[in-house]
Amino acid sequence: MRFPRIAAASALLLTATACGGGGTGDDGTADPSDAPSTLTVWIMGTSQEPLVEYMDDVEQRYQETYPETTVDVEFIPWPDAQESINNAMAGGDAPDILEVGNDQVANWAAQGALLDIGTQVESWPDAADMDQAALEYGTYDGAQYGVPWFAGVRTLYYRADWLRDVGAEPPTTWEELVDVAKAIEEEKDVPGFAAPTDFTNGIASFVWSNGGEIAVQEGGQWEGRLTDPATQEAIEFYAGLTTEEQISPQTYVGENELVPLADMANGKVGMYIDGGWALTSMEEQAEDPAVLEEIAAAPMPGADGMAPAFAGGSALTVFTTTEHPDFAFELLKVMGDKEGGRGYADAAGFFPAYPEMLDDEAYQSDPATAAAAEQMTETKFFPPTPKWNAADQDGKILPGAVLEIVRGGDPDEVLAQANEELTDILNEPVE
């Protein structure tokens, strides 16, 4: 397998040098006699040795059926993804297989970047064993454009030694969260919990755990639900962790989870919410590595038990300009079947898209991954609409509302305005 120089900009993207046409054999799979010489895969992120080895294994498995096909891989840094895909759609170098964030499938499908692979997915046995909610998240306007590749969730990180000192277990409810946080602050003289306001994923878990929703689709139209009683109660509770309960300091107002991450690594906060990927950053930022040995993880506490988490991850898609859709989907199957999906999840430090695998000893033997594996059994997804990123990443509607409430805004007025804005954006025409 050839790994070209990692591109810093889309101008350096790899050209797919595929040749020949596509076709299917009598069994419905692509006919090896028509296989192209090359298929190109775009993977988001930076090249790392475990990922390179994974793709080498993928190529070897693919070549068991299509021995004349080389798999070329290009790692695209996440900040360059949008420009790279836009350039590919405009006629530039393009992949056959494209990884996209699972919350981006609807966006790129609406823009015509992805092929409808619904027929192929329906006849693929492994798809029936995937997380069906995650598989559904790969649809747009009734068509299947992506399949889940891997996922990760956020959990509650806490200082295990401090909880032992105050005689507490990891909190499982909102009430316990407040009580444990106050006990930590009294005993250790540091904030017990971090509730950053610029944290949609964390706030959403509080909303979902209380039976609320951010938005729902009714009759083909999206309706914001930020003013529904269950949703509003959860938002006010989250804001109140700073203003009323005062277990989260003003330091985190207007910030995302990166600030408490550094504090957690250096013994300056008792608990906070983040993903498994945060551990590497903690190792880099910890002034005293011994602190890291006392950091443990547990599922996120909800109103009355474990809160649902957004199952962030990636989907595998077939790019719209591929000249070999049948062969591209065969490659997608190798990357995303039970062997390939598990292989990539392990190489990248996430979880596979197959719920049956979560009980595996490999995930249960490590307390941190065991907590995340348990959290993976309670997941939710954001509205599957191309306009979600405009509402969240661009408009910051939900975290912006929390910020206003923390700063003294009237919750009824703030959420009414935010709900109107959310509804308007989600229903904007797709260009």
CSV table of C-alpha atoms in Angstrom, one decimal:
chain,number,residue,atom,x,y,z
A,1,MET,CA,0.0,0.0,0.0
A,2,ARG,CA,1.3,3.4,-0.9
A,3,PHE,CA,1.0,6.2,1.7
A,4,PRO,CA,1.8,9.6,0.0
A,5,ARG,CA,3.1,12.6,1.9
A,6,ILE,CA,0.5,13.8,4.3
A,7,ALA,CA,-1.2,16.9,2.9
A,8,ALA,CA,-1.4,20.1,4.8
A,9,ALA,CA,-3.8,21.6,2.2
A,10,SER,CA,-6.1,20.1,-0.4
A,11,ALA,CA,-3.8,21.1,-3.2
A,12,LEU,CA,-1.7,18.1,-2.3
A,13,LEU,CA,-4.4,15.5,-2.2
A,14,LEU,CA,-3.8,12.2,-3.9
A,15,THR,CA,-5.1,11.5,-7.3
A,16,ALA,CA,-7.0,8.2,-7.8
A,17,THR,CA,-5.5,6.5,-10.7
A,18,ALA,CA,-8.2,3.9,-11.1
A,19,CYS,CA,-8.8,2.3,-14.4
A,20,GLY,CA,-11.4,0.0,-15.9
A,21,GLY,CA,-15.2,-0.2,-15.4
A,22,GLY,CA,-17.2,-1.6,-12.6
A,23,GLY,CA,-19.4,-4.7,-12.6
A,24,THR,CA,-21.0,-7.3,-10.4
A,25,GLY,CA,-20.7,-11.1,-10.5
A,26,ASP,CA,-23.4,-13.6,-10.3
A,27,ASP,CA,-23.3,-13.5,-6.4
A,28,GLY,CA,-23.9,-9.7,-6.4
A,29,THR,CA,-20.3,-8.8,-5.5
A,30,ALA,CA,-18.0,-6.8,-7.8
A,31,ASP,CA,-16.5,-9.0,-10.6
A,32,PRO,CA,-12.7,-9.3,-10.0
A,33,SER,CA,-12.0,-9.3,-13.7
A,34,ASP,CA,-13.2,-5.6,-13.8
A,35,ALA,CA,-11.4,-4.5,-10.7
A,36,PRO,CA,-9.6,-1.1,-11.0
A,37,SER,CA,-5.8,-0.8,-10.5
A,38,THR,CA,-6.3,1.7,-7.6
A,39,LEU,CA,-8.9,2.8,-5.1
A,40,THR,CA,-8.3,5.8,-2.9
A,41,VAL,CA,-9.4,6.3,0.7
A,42,TRP,CA,-9.4,9.5,2.6
A,43,ILE,CA,-9.1,9.1,6.4
A,44,MET,CA,-9.5,12.2,8.6
A,45,GLY,CA,-6.8,13.0,11.0
A,46,THR,CA,-3.1,12.5,11.0
A,47,SER,CA,-1.0,9.5,10.1
A,48,GLN,CA,-0.2,7.3,13.0
A,49,GLU,CA,1.6,3.9,12.9
A,50,PRO,CA,-1.3,1.8,14.2
A,51,LEU,CA,-3.6,3.4,11.5
A,52,VAL,CA,-1.1,2.7,8.8
A,53,GLU,CA,-0.8,-0.9,9.9
A,54,TYR,CA,-4.5,-1.2,9.9
A,55,MET,CA,-4.9,0.1,6.4
A,56,ASP,CA,-2.1,-2.3,5.3
A,57,ASP,CA,-4.2,-5.1,6.7
A,58,VAL,CA,-7.2,-3.8,4.9
A,59,GLU,CA,-5.4,-3.8,1.6
A,60,GLN,CA,-4.2,-7.4,2.1
A,61,ARG,CA,-7.8,-8.5,2.9
A,62,TYR,CA,-9.1,-6.7,-0.1
A,63,GLN,CA,-6.5,-8.2,-2.4
A,64,GLU,CA,-7.6,-11.7,-1.4
A,65,THR,CA,-10.5,-11.0,-3.7
A,66,TYR,CA,-9.2,-8.2,-5.9
A,67,PRO,CA,-5.4,-9.0,-6.2
A,68,GLU,CA,-4.7,-6.4,-8.8
A,69,THR,CA,-6.1,-3.4,-6.8
A,70,THR,CA,-3.9,-1.1,-4.8
A,71,VAL,CA,-5.4,0.9,-1.9
A,72,ASP,CA,-4.0,4.4,-1.7
A,73,VAL,CA,-4.6,6.2,1.5
A,74,GLU,CA,-4.6,9.9,2.2
A,75,PHE,CA,-4.8,11.3,5.8
A,76,ILE,CA,-6.6,14.6,5.7
A,77,PRO,CA,-6.2,16.8,8.9
A,78,TRP,CA,-9.7,17.5,10.3
A,79,PRO,CA,-9.3,21.3,9.9
A,80,ASP,CA,-8.8,20.8,6.2
A,81,ALA,CA,-11.7,18.4,5.7
A,82,GLN,CA,-14.3,20.8,4.4
A,83,GLU,CA,-12.0,22.6,2.0
A,84,SER,CA,-10.7,19.2,0.7
A,85,ILE,CA,-14.1,17.8,0.1
A,86,ASN,CA,-15.4,21.0,-1.5
A,87,ASN,CA,-12.4,20.9,-3.9
A,88,ALA,CA,-13.1,17.3,-4.7
A,89,MET,CA,-16.7,18.1,-5.5
A,90,ALA,CA,-15.5,20.9,-7.8
A,91,GLY,CA,-13.5,18.5,-9.9
A,92,GLY,CA,-10.3,18.2,-8.0
A,93,ASP,CA,-8.6,15.1,-6.8
A,94,ALA,CA,-11.2,12.9,-5.0
A,95,PRO,CA,-11.4,9.7,-3.1
A,96,ASP,CA,-13.5,6.6,-3.7
A,97,ILE,CA,-14.0,6.0,0.0
A,98,LEU,CA,-14.4,9.0,2.4
A,99,GLU,CA,-14.5,9.1,6.2
A,100,VAL,CA,-16.8,11.8,7.5
A,101,GLY,CA,-17.9,12.7,11.0
A,102,ASN,CA,-21.1,10.8,11.8
A,103,ASP,CA,-22.8,14.2,12.4
A,104,GLN,CA,-21.7,15.3,8.9
A,105,VAL,CA,-23.3,12.6,6.8
A,106,ALA,CA,-26.5,14.6,6.2
A,107,ASN,CA,-24.6,17.7,5.4
A,108,TRP,CA,-22.4,16.1,2.7
A,109,ALA,CA,-25.3,14.0,1.4
A,110,ALA,CA,-27.4,17.1,0.9
A,111,GLN,CA,-24.5,18.8,-1.0
A,112,GLY,CA,-24.3,15.8,-3.4
A,113,ALA,CA,-20.9,14.6,-2.2
A,114,LEU,CA,-22.0,11.0,-1.3
A,115,LEU,CA,-23.6,8.1,-3.1
A,116,ASP,CA,-26.8,6.4,-1.9
A,117,ILE,CA,-25.6,3.0,-0.8
A,118,GLY,CA,-28.9,1.8,0.6
A,119,THR,CA,-29.3,-1.2,-1.7
A,120,GLN,CA,-25.8,-2.5,-0.9
A,121,VAL,CA,-26.2,-2.0,2.9
A,122,GLU,CA,-29.5,-3.9,2.9
A,123,SER,CA,-27.7,-7.0,1.4
A,124,TRP,CA,-24.7,-6.8,3.7
A,125,PRO,CA,-25.1,-9.2,6.6
A,126,ASP,CA,-22.8,-7.3,9.0
A,127,ALA,CA,-25.0,-4.2,8.8
A,128,ALA,CA,-27.8,-6.0,10.7
A,129,ASP,CA,-25.5,-6.4,13.7
A,130,MET,CA,-24.4,-2.8,13.8
A,131,ASP,CA,-25.9,-0.3,16.3
A,132,GLN,CA,-29.1,0.4,14.4
A,133,ALA,CA,-29.5,3.9,15.8
A,134,ALA,CA,-26.0,4.7,14.6
A,135,LEU,CA,-26.8,3.1,11.2
A,136,GLU,CA,-29.9,5.2,11.0
A,137,TYR,CA,-27.8,8.3,11.7
A,138,GLY,CA,-26.1,7.6,8.4
A,139,THR,CA,-29.3,8.4,6.5
A,140,TYR,CA,-30.6,11.6,4.9
A,141,ASP,CA,-34.0,12.2,3.3
A,142,GLY,CA,-34.8,8.5,3.5
A,143,ALA,CA,-31.6,7.2,1.8
A,144,GLN,CA,-28.5,5.5,3.3
A,145,TYR,CA,-25.3,7.4,2.7
A,146,GLY,CA,-23.0,6.2,5.4
A,147,VAL,CA,-22.4,3.3,7.8
A,148,PRO,CA,-20.9,3.7,11.3
A,149,TRP,CA,-17.2,2.9,11.5
A,150,PHE,CA,-16.4,3.6,15.1
A,151,ALA,CA,-17.7,5.6,18.0
A,152,GLY,CA,-16.5,7.2,21.2
A,153,VAL,CA,-18.4,8.6,24.2
A,154,ARG,CA,-17.7,11.0,27.0
A,155,THR,CA,-17.6,9.8,30.6
A,156,LEU,CA,-17.1,11.4,34.0
A,157,TYR,CA,-13.5,11.7,35.1
A,158,TYR,CA,-12.8,11.9,38.8
A,159,ARG,CA,-10.1,11.8,41.4
A,160,ALA,CA,-10.5,8.3,42.8
A,161,ASP,CA,-8.2,9.1,45.8
A,162,TRP,CA,-10.3,12.2,46.7
A,163,LEU,CA,-13.5,10.2,46.5
A,164,ARG,CA,-12.0,7.7,48.9
A,165,ASP,CA,-11.0,10.5,51.2
A,166,VAL,CA,-14.6,11.9,51.4
A,167,GLY,CA,-16.1,8.4,51.6
A,168,ALA,CA,-18.0,8.7,48.3
A,169,GLU,CA,-18.6,6.5,45.3
A,170,PRO,CA,-18.7,8.0,41.8
A,171,PRO,CA,-22.0,9.9,41.5
A,172,THR,CA,-24.7,8.3,39.4
A,173,THR,CA,-27.4,11.0,39.7
A,174,TRP,CA,-27.5,14.8,39.7
A,175,GLU,CA,-28.1,14.9,43.4
A,176,GLU,CA,-25.1,12.8,44.1
A,177,LEU,CA,-23.0,14.8,41.7
A,178,VAL,CA,-23.7,18.0,43.7
A,179,ASP,CA,-23.1,16.3,47.0
A,180,VAL,CA,-19.8,14.7,46.0
A,181,ALA,CA,-18.6,17.9,44.4
A,182,LYS,CA,-19.3,19.9,47.5
A,183,ALA,CA,-17.5,17.3,49.7
A,184,ILE,CA,-14.5,17.5,47.5
A,185,GLU,CA,-14.3,21.2,47.7
A,186,GLU,CA,-14.7,21.2,51.4
A,187,GLU,CA,-12.0,18.6,51.8
A,188,LYS,CA,-9.5,19.6,49.1
A,189,ASP,CA,-10.2,23.3,48.6
A,190,VAL,CA,-10.6,22.9,44.8
A,191,PRO,CA,-13.7,23.1,42.7
A,192,GLY,CA,-15.6,19.8,42.9
A,193,PHE,CA,-16.9,19.8,39.3
A,194,ALA,CA,-16.4,21.6,36.0
A,195,ALA,CA,-19.4,22.7,34.0
A,196,PRO,CA,-18.0,24.7,31.0
A,197,THR,CA,-20.7,26.5,29.1
A,198,ASP,CA,-19.3,26.0,25.6
A,199,PHE,CA,-19.9,22.3,25.8
A,200,THR,CA,-22.9,21.1,23.6
A,201,ASN,CA,-22.1,17.5,24.1
A,202,GLY,CA,-22.1,17.7,27.8
A,203,ILE,CA,-25.1,19.9,28.1
A,204,ALA,CA,-27.0,17.6,25.7
A,205,SER,CA,-26.4,14.6,28.0
A,206,PHE,CA,-28.1,16.5,30.9
A,207,VAL,CA,-31.0,17.3,28.6
A,208,TRP,CA,-31.4,13.8,27.4
A,209,SER,CA,-31.1,12.3,30.9
A,210,ASN,CA,-34.1,14.4,32.0
A,211,GLY,CA,-36.2,13.1,29.1
A,212,GLY,CA,-35.8,16.3,27.1
A,213,GLU,CA,-34.9,16.8,23.4
A,214,ILE,CA,-33.0,19.6,21.6
A,215,ALA,CA,-35.2,19.4,18.5
A,216,VAL,CA,-37.6,16.9,16.8
A,217,GLN,CA,-38.9,16.5,13.3
A,218,GLU,CA,-42.7,16.6,12.9
A,219,GLY,CA,-44.3,16.4,9.5
A,220,GLY,CA,-41.1,17.2,7.6
A,221,GLN,CA,-40.4,20.3,9.7
A,222,TRP,CA,-38.0,20.7,12.6
A,223,GLU,CA,-39.2,22.0,15.9
A,224,GLY,CA,-36.9,23.3,18.6
A,225,ARG,CA,-37.6,21.8,22.1
A,226,LEU,CA,-35.5,24.1,24.2
A,227,THR,CA,-38.6,25.5,26.0
A,228,ASP,CA,-40.1,22.1,26.8
A,229,PRO,CA,-40.3,21.7,30.6
A,230,ALA,CA,-37.9,18.7,30.7
A,231,THR,CA,-35.3,20.4,28.5
A,232,GLN,CA,-35.5,23.7,30.2
A,233,GLU,CA,-35.2,22.1,33.6
A,234,ALA,CA,-32.0,20.3,32.6
A,235,ILE,CA,-30.5,23.5,31.0
A,236,GLU,CA,-31.3,25.5,34.1
A,237,PHE,CA,-29.8,22.8,36.3
A,238,TYR,CA,-26.6,22.7,34.3
A,239,ALA,CA,-26.3,26.5,34.4
A,240,GLY,CA,-27.1,26.3,38.1
A,241,LEU,CA,-24.0,24.2,38.8
A,242,THR,CA,-22.1,27.5,38.4
A,243,THR,CA,-24.7,30.0,39.7
A,244,GLU,CA,-26.8,28.2,42.4
A,245,GLU,CA,-24.9,25.2,43.6
A,246,GLN,CA,-21.6,26.9,42.9
A,247,ILE,CA,-19.7,23.6,42.5
A,248,SER,CA,-18.3,24.8,39.2
A,249,PRO,CA,-16.3,28.0,39.2
A,250,GLN,CA,-16.6,31.1,37.0
A,251,THR,CA,-13.3,30.0,35.4
A,252,TYR,CA,-15.2,27.7,33.1
A,253,VAL,CA,-17.8,30.2,32.0
A,254,GLY,CA,-17.4,30.7,28.2
A,255,GLU,CA,-14.9,27.9,28.0
A,256,ASN,CA,-15.0,24.4,26.5
A,257,GLU,CA,-13.7,21.2,28.1
A,258,LEU,CA,-10.1,21.9,27.3
A,259,VAL,CA,-9.7,24.2,30.3
A,260,PRO,CA,-10.9,21.7,32.9
A,261,LEU,CA,-8.8,19.0,31.1
A,262,ALA,CA,-5.6,20.8,32.1
A,263,ASP,CA,-6.9,21.4,35.6
A,264,MET,CA,-7.8,17.7,36.0
A,265,ALA,CA,-4.3,16.7,34.9
A,266,ASN,CA,-2.9,19.0,37.6
A,267,GLY,CA,-5.1,18.4,40.6
A,268,LYS,CA,-7.2,21.6,40.3
A,269,VAL,CA,-10.6,20.1,39.9
A,270,GLY,CA,-12.3,17.0,41.3
A,271,MET,CA,-14.6,15.9,38.4
A,272,TYR,CA,-15.3,16.8,34.8
A,273,ILE,CA,-16.7,15.2,31.6
A,274,ASP,CA,-14.7,14.4,28.6
A,275,GLY,CA,-13.9,11.6,26.1
A,276,GLY,CA,-11.3,8.8,26.3
A,277,TRP,CA,-9.1,10.8,23.9
A,278,ALA,CA,-8.5,13.3,26.7
A,279,LEU,CA,-6.2,10.9,28.5
A,280,THR,CA,-3.4,11.5,26.1
A,281,SER,CA,-3.7,15.3,26.5
A,282,MET,CA,-3.7,14.8,30.3
A,283,GLU,CA,-0.4,12.9,30.0
A,284,GLU,CA,1.1,15.8,28.1
A,285,GLN,CA,-0.1,18.4,30.5
A,286,ALA,CA,0.4,16.8,33.8
A,287,GLU,CA,3.2,18.4,35.8
A,288,ASP,CA,3.2,15.4,38.2
A,289,PRO,CA,2.6,12.1,36.4
A,290,ALA,CA,1.6,10.5,39.7
A,291,VAL,CA,-1.7,12.5,39.6
A,292,LEU,CA,-2.7,10.6,36.5
A,293,GLU,CA,-2.7,7.3,38.4
A,294,GLU,CA,-5.5,8.6,40.6
A,295,ILE,CA,-7.8,9.7,37.7
A,296,ALA,CA,-10.6,7.2,37.0
A,297,ALA,CA,-13.7,7.2,34.9
A,298,ALA,CA,-17.4,6.3,35.4
A,299,PRO,CA,-20.5,6.7,33.3
A,300,MET,CA,-22.0,10.2,33.3
A,301,PRO,CA,-24.6,10.8,36.0
A,302,GLY,CA,-28.1,11.8,34.9
A,303,ALA,CA,-31.2,13.0,36.5
A,304,ASP,CA,-32.0,9.6,38.0
A,305,GLY,CA,-29.2,7.3,36.7
A,306,MET,CA,-26.7,7.0,33.8
A,307,ALA,CA,-27.1,9.9,31.3
A,308,PRO,CA,-27.1,9.2,27.6
A,309,ALA,CA,-24.0,10.3,25.7
A,310,PHE,CA,-23.6,11.5,22.2
A,311,ALA,CA,-21.9,8.7,20.3
A,312,GLY,CA,-19.5,10.7,18.4
A,313,GLY,CA,-17.5,9.0,15.7
A,314,SER,CA,-17.2,8.5,12.0
A,315,ALA,CA,-19.0,7.0,9.1
A,316,LEU,CA,-17.7,5.4,6.0
A,317,THR,CA,-19.1,6.7,2.7
A,318,VAL,CA,-18.7,6.3,-1.0
A,319,PHE,CA,-17.8,9.5,-2.7
A,320,THR,CA,-20.1,10.7,-5.5
A,321,THR,CA,-17.5,10.9,-8.2
A,322,THR,CA,-16.0,7.4,-7.9
A,323,GLU,CA,-15.8,5.6,-11.2
A,324,HIS,CA,-16.0,2.3,-9.4
A,325,PRO,CA,-18.9,2.3,-7.0
A,326,ASP,CA,-19.3,-1.4,-6.7
A,327,PHE,CA,-15.6,-2.0,-5.9
A,328,ALA,CA,-15.6,1.0,-3.6
A,329,PHE,CA,-18.4,-0.5,-1.6
A,330,GLU,CA,-16.6,-3.8,-1.4
A,331,LEU,CA,-13.6,-1.9,0.1
A,332,LEU,CA,-16.0,-0.1,2.5
A,333,LYS,CA,-17.2,-3.5,3.7
A,334,VAL,CA,-13.6,-4.7,4.4
A,335,MET,CA,-13.0,-1.5,6.4
A,336,GLY,CA,-16.3,-1.6,8.2
A,337,ASP,CA,-17.1,-5.3,8.7
A,338,LYS,CA,-16.7,-6.9,12.1
A,339,GLU,CA,-13.0,-7.5,11.6
A,340,GLY,CA,-12.2,-4.2,10.0
A,341,GLY,CA,-14.5,-2.1,12.2
A,342,ARG,CA,-13.0,-3.7,15.4
A,343,GLY,CA,-9.5,-3.3,14.0
A,344,TYR,CA,-9.8,0.4,13.3
A,345,ALA,CA,-11.6,1.1,16.6
A,346,ASP,CA,-8.8,-0.6,18.5
A,347,ALA,CA,-6.1,1.2,16.5
A,348,ALA,CA,-7.6,4.6,17.0
A,349,GLY,CA,-8.7,4.1,20.6
A,350,PHE,CA,-12.5,4.0,20.1
A,351,PHE,CA,-15.2,1.4,20.1
A,352,PRO,CA,-16.6,-0.6,17.2
A,353,ALA,CA,-20.0,-0.1,15.8
A,354,TYR,CA,-21.2,-3.6,16.9
A,355,PRO,CA,-22.9,-3.6,20.4
A,356,GLU,CA,-22.1,-7.3,20.8
A,357,MET,CA,-18.4,-6.5,21.1
A,358,LEU,CA,-18.7,-4.1,24.1
A,359,ASP,CA,-18.6,-7.0,26.6
A,360,ASP,CA,-15.3,-8.1,25.3
A,361,GLU,CA,-12.6,-8.6,27.9
A,362,ALA,CA,-10.3,-6.2,26.0
A,363,TYR,CA,-12.7,-3.4,26.9
A,364,GLN,CA,-13.8,-4.6,30.3
A,365,SER,CA,-10.3,-5.3,31.8
A,366,ASP,CA,-9.3,-1.6,31.9
A,367,PRO,CA,-11.5,0.5,34.3
A,368,ALA,CA,-11.4,3.5,32.0
A,369,THR,CA,-12.5,1.7,28.9
A,370,ALA,CA,-15.0,-0.4,30.9
A,371,ALA,CA,-16.7,2.8,32.0
A,372,ALA,CA,-16.8,4.0,28.4
A,373,ALA,CA,-18.1,0.6,27.2
A,374,GLU,CA,-20.9,0.8,29.7
A,375,GLN,CA,-21.6,4.4,28.6
A,376,MET,CA,-21.8,3.1,25.0
A,377,THR,CA,-25.0,1.3,26.0
A,378,GLU,CA,-26.8,4.6,26.5
A,379,THR,CA,-26.3,6.8,23.5
A,380,LYS,CA,-28.2,9.5,21.6
A,381,PHE,CA,-27.6,11.5,18.5
A,382,PHE,CA,-28.1,15.1,17.5
A,383,PRO,CA,-30.7,16.1,14.9
A,384,PRO,CA,-29.8,14.4,11.6
A,385,THR,CA,-30.1,17.4,9.4
A,386,PRO,CA,-27.5,19.3,7.3
A,387,LYS,CA,-28.3,22.4,9.3
A,388,TRP,CA,-27.3,21.0,12.7
A,389,ASN,CA,-23.7,22.3,12.3
A,390,ALA,CA,-25.0,25.8,11.4
A,391,ALA,CA,-27.1,25.8,14.6
A,392,ASP,CA,-24.4,24.4,16.8
A,393,GLN,CA,-20.9,25.0,15.5
A,394,ASP,CA,-21.7,28.3,13.8
A,395,GLY,CA,-24.6,29.6,15.9
A,396,LYS,CA,-23.7,28.0,19.2
A,397,ILE,CA,-27.4,28.2,20.1
A,398,LEU,CA,-27.5,25.7,23.0
A,399,PRO,CA,-24.2,26.7,24.7
A,400,GLY,CA,-24.9,30.3,24.0
A,401,ALA,CA,-28.2,30.0,25.9
A,402,VAL,CA,-26.5,28.4,28.8
A,403,LEU,CA,-23.9,31.2,28.8
A,404,GLU,CA,-26.6,33.9,28.9
A,405,ILE,CA,-28.4,32.2,31.8
A,406,VAL,CA,-25.2,31.8,33.8
A,407,ARG,CA,-24.5,35.5,33.2
A,408,GLY,CA,-27.9,36.4,34.6
A,409,GLY,CA,-30.3,36.2,31.7
A,410,ASP,CA,-33.9,35.2,32.4
A,411,PRO,CA,-34.2,31.5,31.4
A,412,ASP,CA,-37.7,31.8,30.0
A,413,GLU,CA,-36.7,34.7,27.7
A,414,VAL,CA,-33.3,33.3,26.8
A,415,LEU,CA,-34.6,29.9,25.9
A,416,ALA,CA,-37.6,31.2,24.0
A,417,GLN,CA,-35.4,33.3,21.8
A,418,ALA,CA,-32.9,30.4,21.4
A,419,ASN,CA,-35.6,28.0,20.5
A,420,GLU,CA,-36.9,30.3,17.8
A,421,GLU,CA,-33.5,30.7,16.3
A,422,LEU,CA,-32.9,26.9,16.5
A,423,THR,CA,-36.1,26.2,14.7
A,424,ASP,CA,-35.5,28.8,12.0
A,425,ILE,CA,-32.0,27.5,11.2
A,426,LEU,CA,-32.9,23.8,11.2
A,427,ASN,CA,-35.7,24.6,8.7
A,428,GLU,CA,-33.6,26.7,6.3
A,429,PRO,CA,-33.6,25.4,2.7
A,430,VAL,CA,-30.6,23.2,1.9
A,431,GLU,CA,-28.6,24.8,-0.9
